[in-house]
Amino acid sequence: MRRKVIFGNKLLPYLLLAPQLIVTAIFFFWPAAEAIRYSFLRQDAFGISVMFVGLENFQDLFADERYLQVVWNTIWFSFWVTVLSMGVALLLAVLADRHIRGRDTYRTLLIWPYAIAPAIAAVLYIFLFHPSLGLLGRALNGFGVPWDYRLNGDQAMLVVILAAAWKQVSYNFLFFLAGLQSIPKSVLEAAAIDGASPSRRFWTVIFPLLSPTTFFLLVINITSAVFDTFGIIDALTGGGPGNATQTMIYRAYVDGRVNLDLGSSAAQSVVLMIAVMALTLVQFRFIERRVHY
Amino acid sequence: MATLNIQGVTKAFGPTHVLHGINLDVADGEMIVIVGASGCGKSTLLRIVAGLETASTGNVVIAGRNVTALEPAERDVAMVFQNYALYPHMSVFDNMAYGLKIRGLPKDQIAKRVQEAANLLGIGALLERRPRQLSGGQRQRVAMGRAIVREPKLFLFDEPLSNLDAKLRVQMRAEIRRLQKRLGVTSLFVTHDQVEAMTLGDRLVVMHAGHAAQIATPMEIWARPADTYVASFIGSPAMNLFPATLEEGGHAARLDTNGLVLPFHDGPRPGPAGRKLTIGVRPEHLTPGQGGLELQVELVEPLGGESVIHARLEDGTEVTAKLPGSSYSDGRLDVIIPLHTLHVFDGETGKRLEAGG
Amino acid sequence: MSQAQPAIAAPVPLAAEAPRRRRFLGADLTTHVILLLGVVLFALPIWIVLMGSTHDAATIGRGEVPLLPGSEGWNNYATAWSEGNTRRASVPVSTMMFNSAVMALLITVGKLAISITSAYAVAFFSFPGRMLCFWAIFITLMLPVEVRIFPTFQVVSDLGMVNTYQGLIIPLIASATATLLFRQFFLTIPDELVEAAKMDGAGPMRFFKDIVLPLSATNIAALFVILFVYGWNQYLWPLLVTTSTDVETIVIGIVKMLGAEADTEWNIVMATTVLALLPPVAVVILMQRWFVKGLTETEK
């Protein structure tokens, strides 16, 4: 789709586009190309010589059991963050969509966590789950449950999942609420007249009509769980204990920043790029009809 | 105040030819209505005059100046759009003043002109409102006001009444005509509504498939349509058209449907016997009586003082008649065709055939 | 007579409605309870931090987790604001807040500015390479900073922009999302409006300034919220390009304060956390109306 009426100037559109294109070229395309180039190179330990190693970085990566563990961590983490945050958000949105008193107040009180940075969410969760400082951490230990997410990998994973899901709920809540509000009331009334019970109405009418929203959120949530949770993990567990909570982004950062293994880090970047492209393409196929070019 | 000359204007979008060479000379202060079905090219012609589209070939001359290559803003024309195209975030005053501001008129002059135009249109009290706070008729007036304050050489109207309800449309139609006469500004008015065209225009341009089928006064077009398209497009209900053949000597036509022979009262038409003709009769010219057409009435639409009757001939040909009174019912009805009301067209080209030609 | 009429008619609807009413009341009550639980779920972590920030370090260190306000609030916030973490040479929170504000605002304004102009170019002009430019911008959706961390850092460092505001801000300033949203909105501006402006004599820049910008106000407001939150909450990128404390942002600052646990002044961390939360939360709540509209329309 394009508009019929346009301005005829020749130079002006390029000037208008220039800032965006220049930034995009220097800070997006150039680094992406560099990542691809580095992923085929290997530096010696002293950083003096560089040689072309073909796909060796990738082979090493997928032969490394620890990296496979990191990939599995990422999948496990993303799955639970998505399921938890979407489930809670859907429940709250369905309830907040009912005609009850204080609807707008509830909405306000449920959306503000959107503003909280992942790293700050992590700090908040320390004060909930820290074994000796946190409200729940202390309570658990008090009840005789040995709780220390700094030593127990499963507990660490649980805490980062909870923190990431908690932060994501309000975003999902907003979209579910918008989706619910766009369902025509006449459809619901028709279902009610047909004698469907409230829960039947939800599963046979509302939920199917929400499926575009649900699918959209599914992709967005997976993407955000994979890519936007660096701060949560860094502040809460630093990827530990061991590498129990290391995700792919975190590992790419550690290998580049701490281990200075640029070849491997670049190869990981390329793997991530492919992942994000796949996710975006899935999403794009879905929004195609909405976003016209 | 200016003349307008459209000289051999054509327009093609890629392989699609929208206009096939339009010529039109508009006198100073004249109101020309361009009328036609959708897709006939009437809006494209108007937009070419406005400068919003460029003609593929041909020239547009306003007040003796060739403006073909100029931007819309440089042509000194103003336009009223179908959906009014008011700036939604500006007050009525600012909407009307915007063009003047861009042209750098002094503030006090802008205020004076806007106030005058607003008073003329009866929207003087609305100047502080936003477009969304106005009714359809008021928006229409603001759009007019925006054109008037510019004091342009030419007014262009692109179906400005089609978004109004029926009653308001009639009222605004009269108002536009009054204003245009009072201001004496040369105007082009595009519409698909033939009633609007008949009542508004000094002359009409009936467009059909990218051609100007006829350019003439409304009464001329009604009385002597140039071809079968114009004949059926102008007038309501549409003219009845019957296939017929020319009789020996060219003095009469014989209807194909029932063999009825209709002598021409004004003289013979040229051509050999058996030449294909189309005979046109307006529904309001049919009168009850024996010896003409035998109608099988299917539907009667009473309009009060008169009735529109939808009927068929024996062979299924549809006929519409508009007859006085309301005492009609389904069944048989005989009508005659008064001979002086006949329109004769060539059966193949559809062109009007005059007597003696 | 008119009085008697309802008295006769009333019992019928009442009898029919009474049980339904009660069921609705019950359902409403459940709704309120679950929603309140949701609100508490969100509010509890903040409440703990807010209350903790008004106690002294020892109380928190003992793990008392106070749920009621204490008396040290003023001291804690004053210390954090002017000194930061006192046990280690650290930056005052005021400096970090300033850095965060500069970064968030410049990222927001920069993204808005270059996105609205590029969307305007793509939507209102026809020029060779138009689709190529559009796709070049669109494809950046697929290259978030997280997946090209080190090469981007390399470029920034080659340009000498490490530890500068430019280095913090400019690489984050391209925005496919904002460009797409603006473009979508521009396509809804009717052709006639452009034509009317042309007839009025407005050129492209005049049309942009007088018509397009004012009409985009709601979209700009919505994006302001989204982008401000995005800018303020940046973590990985500032972590990479700032090693000097001069340009340290508050999100980074807090995580650094956590450092070695034994050495952490928890009350100061809590006060700092509250301060770090305030600006983006305030922006979201104060501009809620536009934000909700913008968020749900942007990304769909």
Short mmCIF file of N, CA, C and O in Angstrom, two decimals, chain B residues 59-106:
data_model
loop_
_atom_site.label_atom_id
_atom_site.label_comp_id
_atom_site.label_asym_id
_atom_site.label_seq_id
_atom_site.Cartn_x
_atom_site.Cartn_y
_atom_site.Cartn_z
N ASN B 59 -2.97 21.31 -23.01
CA ASN B 59 -2.67 22.47 -22.18
C ASN B 59 -3.86 22.91 -21.36
O ASN B 59 -5.01 22.70 -21.75
N VAL B 60 -3.54 23.53 -20.23
CA VAL B 60 -4.55 24.20 -19.42
C VAL B 60 -4.18 25.68 -19.38
O VAL B 60 -3.06 26.03 -19.03
N VAL B 61 -5.12 26.52 -19.80
CA VAL B 61 -4.86 27.95 -19.86
C VAL B 61 -5.86 28.66 -18.97
O VAL B 61 -7.06 28.50 -19.13
N ILE B 62 -5.35 29.37 -17.98
CA ILE B 62 -6.22 30.12 -17.08
C ILE B 62 -5.96 31.61 -17.28
O ILE B 62 -4.82 32.06 -17.18
N ALA B 63 -7.02 32.35 -17.61
CA ALA B 63 -6.92 33.79 -17.85
C ALA B 63 -5.83 34.10 -18.87
O ALA B 63 -5.05 35.03 -18.70
N GLY B 64 -5.76 33.29 -19.88
CA GLY B 64 -4.81 33.55 -20.95
C GLY B 64 -3.39 33.10 -20.65
O GLY B 64 -2.52 33.19 -21.50
N ARG B 65 -3.15 32.57 -19.45
CA ARG B 65 -1.80 32.15 -19.09
C ARG B 65 -1.74 30.63 -19.11
O ARG B 65 -2.57 29.97 -18.48
N ASN B 66 -0.77 30.10 -19.80
CA ASN B 66 -0.63 28.65 -19.86
C ASN B 66 -0.04 28.16 -18.53
O ASN B 66 1.10 28.43 -18.19
N VAL B 67 -0.83 27.42 -17.77
CA VAL B 67 -0.39 26.99 -16.43
C VAL B 67 -0.04 25.51 -16.40
O VAL B 67 0.17 24.94 -15.32
N THR B 68 0.03 24.88 -17.58
CA THR B 68 0.19 23.43 -17.63
C THR B 68 1.35 22.94 -16.77
O THR B 68 1.26 21.90 -16.12
N ALA B 69 2.44 23.70 -16.75
CA ALA B 69 3.64 23.22 -16.05
C ALA B 69 3.72 23.73 -14.62
O ALA B 69 4.70 23.45 -13.93
N LEU B 70 2.73 24.48 -14.16
CA LEU B 70 2.84 25.11 -12.84
C LEU B 70 2.31 24.21 -11.72
O LEU B 70 1.46 23.36 -11.92
N GLU B 71 2.83 24.45 -10.51
CA GLU B 71 2.34 23.78 -9.30
C GLU B 71 0.94 24.29 -8.98
O GLU B 71 0.58 25.40 -9.37
N PRO B 72 0.16 23.51 -8.22
CA PRO B 72 -1.20 23.95 -7.86
C PRO B 72 -1.20 25.34 -7.23
O PRO B 72 -2.04 26.17 -7.56
N ALA B 73 -0.24 25.56 -6.34
CA ALA B 73 -0.24 26.82 -5.60
C ALA B 73 -0.02 28.02 -6.51
O ALA B 73 -0.42 29.13 -6.19
N GLU B 74 0.63 27.78 -7.67
CA GLU B 74 0.96 28.91 -8.54
C GLU B 74 -0.14 29.21 -9.56
O GLU B 74 -0.01 30.10 -10.36
N ARG B 75 -1.23 28.42 -9.51
CA ARG B 75 -2.25 28.58 -10.55
C ARG B 75 -3.36 29.53 -10.14
O ARG B 75 -4.24 29.84 -10.93
N ASP B 76 -3.34 29.92 -8.86
CA ASP B 76 -4.38 30.79 -8.35
C ASP B 76 -5.77 30.19 -8.53
O ASP B 76 -6.68 30.82 -9.05
N VAL B 77 -5.89 28.94 -8.11
CA VAL B 77 -7.20 28.29 -8.12
C VAL B 77 -7.47 27.76 -6.71
O VAL B 77 -6.54 27.54 -5.94
N ALA B 78 -8.74 27.58 -6.37
CA ALA B 78 -9.09 27.02 -5.06
C ALA B 78 -10.02 25.84 -5.28
O ALA B 78 -10.74 25.79 -6.27
N MET B 79 -9.96 24.89 -4.36
CA MET B 79 -10.70 23.65 -4.57
C MET B 79 -11.49 23.28 -3.32
O MET B 79 -11.02 23.45 -2.20
N VAL B 80 -12.69 22.78 -3.54
CA VAL B 80 -13.50 22.24 -2.44
C VAL B 80 -13.57 20.73 -2.64
O VAL B 80 -14.00 20.26 -3.69
N PHE B 81 -13.11 19.99 -1.62
CA PHE B 81 -12.99 18.54 -1.78
C PHE B 81 -14.25 17.81 -1.31
O PHE B 81 -15.02 18.31 -0.50
N GLN B 82 -14.39 16.59 -1.81
CA GLN B 82 -15.55 15.78 -1.46
C GLN B 82 -15.67 15.57 0.05
O GLN B 82 -16.73 15.71 0.62
N ASN B 83 -14.53 15.21 0.69
CA ASN B 83 -14.60 15.00 2.15
C ASN B 83 -14.13 16.25 2.90
O ASN B 83 -13.74 16.16 4.04
N TYR B 84 -14.16 17.39 2.21
CA TYR B 84 -13.84 18.71 2.77
C TYR B 84 -12.36 18.91 3.04
O TYR B 84 -11.86 20.00 2.89
N ALA B 85 -11.64 17.84 3.45
CA ALA B 85 -10.19 17.94 3.69
C ALA B 85 -9.84 19.12 4.58
O ALA B 85 -8.89 19.85 4.32
N LEU B 86 -10.61 19.32 5.66
CA LEU B 86 -10.25 20.36 6.61
C LEU B 86 -9.11 19.86 7.47
O LEU B 86 -9.01 18.67 7.76
N TYR B 87 -8.23 20.77 7.89
CA TYR B 87 -7.14 20.39 8.78
C TYR B 87 -7.72 20.13 10.16
O TYR B 87 -8.22 21.06 10.80
N PRO B 88 -7.68 18.88 10.64
CA PRO B 88 -8.44 18.55 11.86
C PRO B 88 -7.94 19.25 13.11
O PRO B 88 -8.70 19.43 14.05
N HIS B 89 -6.66 19.65 13.12
CA HIS B 89 -6.11 20.23 14.34
C HIS B 89 -6.19 21.75 14.35
O HIS B 89 -5.70 22.39 15.27
N MET B 90 -6.76 22.34 13.29
CA MET B 90 -6.81 23.80 13.23
C MET B 90 -8.26 24.27 13.44
O MET B 90 -9.21 23.59 13.06
N SER B 91 -8.40 25.48 14.02
CA SER B 91 -9.73 26.05 14.18
C SER B 91 -10.27 26.42 12.80
O SER B 91 -9.55 26.42 11.80
N VAL B 92 -11.56 26.72 12.76
CA VAL B 92 -12.19 27.14 11.50
C VAL B 92 -11.44 28.34 10.93
O VAL B 92 -11.13 28.39 9.74
N PHE B 93 -11.14 29.27 11.81
CA PHE B 93 -10.42 30.47 11.35
C PHE B 93 -9.09 30.07 10.70
O PHE B 93 -8.79 30.50 9.59
N ASP B 94 -8.32 29.24 11.39
CA ASP B 94 -7.00 28.87 10.86
C ASP B 94 -7.11 28.05 9.58
O ASP B 94 -6.28 28.17 8.68
N ASN B 95 -8.14 27.21 9.50
CA ASN B 95 -8.36 26.47 8.27
C ASN B 95 -8.52 27.41 7.09
O ASN B 95 -7.94 27.21 6.03
N MET B 96 -9.33 28.46 7.30
CA MET B 96 -9.59 29.39 6.21
C MET B 96 -8.38 30.29 5.95
O MET B 96 -8.12 30.69 4.83
N ALA B 97 -7.63 30.58 7.02
CA ALA B 97 -6.54 31.54 6.89
C ALA B 97 -5.24 30.90 6.37
O ALA B 97 -4.34 31.61 5.93
N TYR B 98 -5.15 29.56 6.42
CA TYR B 98 -3.86 28.90 6.18
C TYR B 98 -3.24 29.29 4.84
O TYR B 98 -2.06 29.65 4.77
N GLY B 99 -4.04 29.22 3.78
CA GLY B 99 -3.52 29.55 2.46
C GLY B 99 -3.04 31.00 2.37
O GLY B 99 -2.05 31.29 1.70
N LEU B 100 -3.74 31.87 3.07
CA LEU B 100 -3.35 33.29 3.04
C LEU B 100 -2.06 33.50 3.82
O LEU B 100 -1.20 34.28 3.43
N LYS B 101 -1.93 32.79 4.95
CA LYS B 101 -0.71 32.90 5.75
C LYS B 101 0.49 32.48 4.92
O LYS B 101 1.53 33.13 4.93
N ILE B 102 0.35 31.35 4.23
CA ILE B 102 1.47 30.87 3.42
C ILE B 102 1.83 31.89 2.35
O ILE B 102 3.00 32.09 2.03
N ARG B 103 0.82 32.58 1.84
CA ARG B 103 1.09 33.58 0.81
C ARG B 103 1.61 34.88 1.42
O ARG B 103 1.87 35.84 0.69
N GLY B 104 1.70 34.92 2.75
CA GLY B 104 2.34 36.06 3.41
C GLY B 104 1.50 37.31 3.47
O GLY B 104 2.03 38.42 3.52
N LEU B 105 0.17 37.15 3.46
CA LEU B 105 -0.69 38.33 3.59
C LEU B 105 -0.57 38.88 5.01
O LEU B 105 -0.40 38.14 5.96
N PRO B 106 -0.69 40.20 5.17
CA PRO B 106 -0.64 40.77 6.52
C PRO B 106 -1.80 40.25 7.38
O PRO B 106 -2.89 39.98 6.86
#
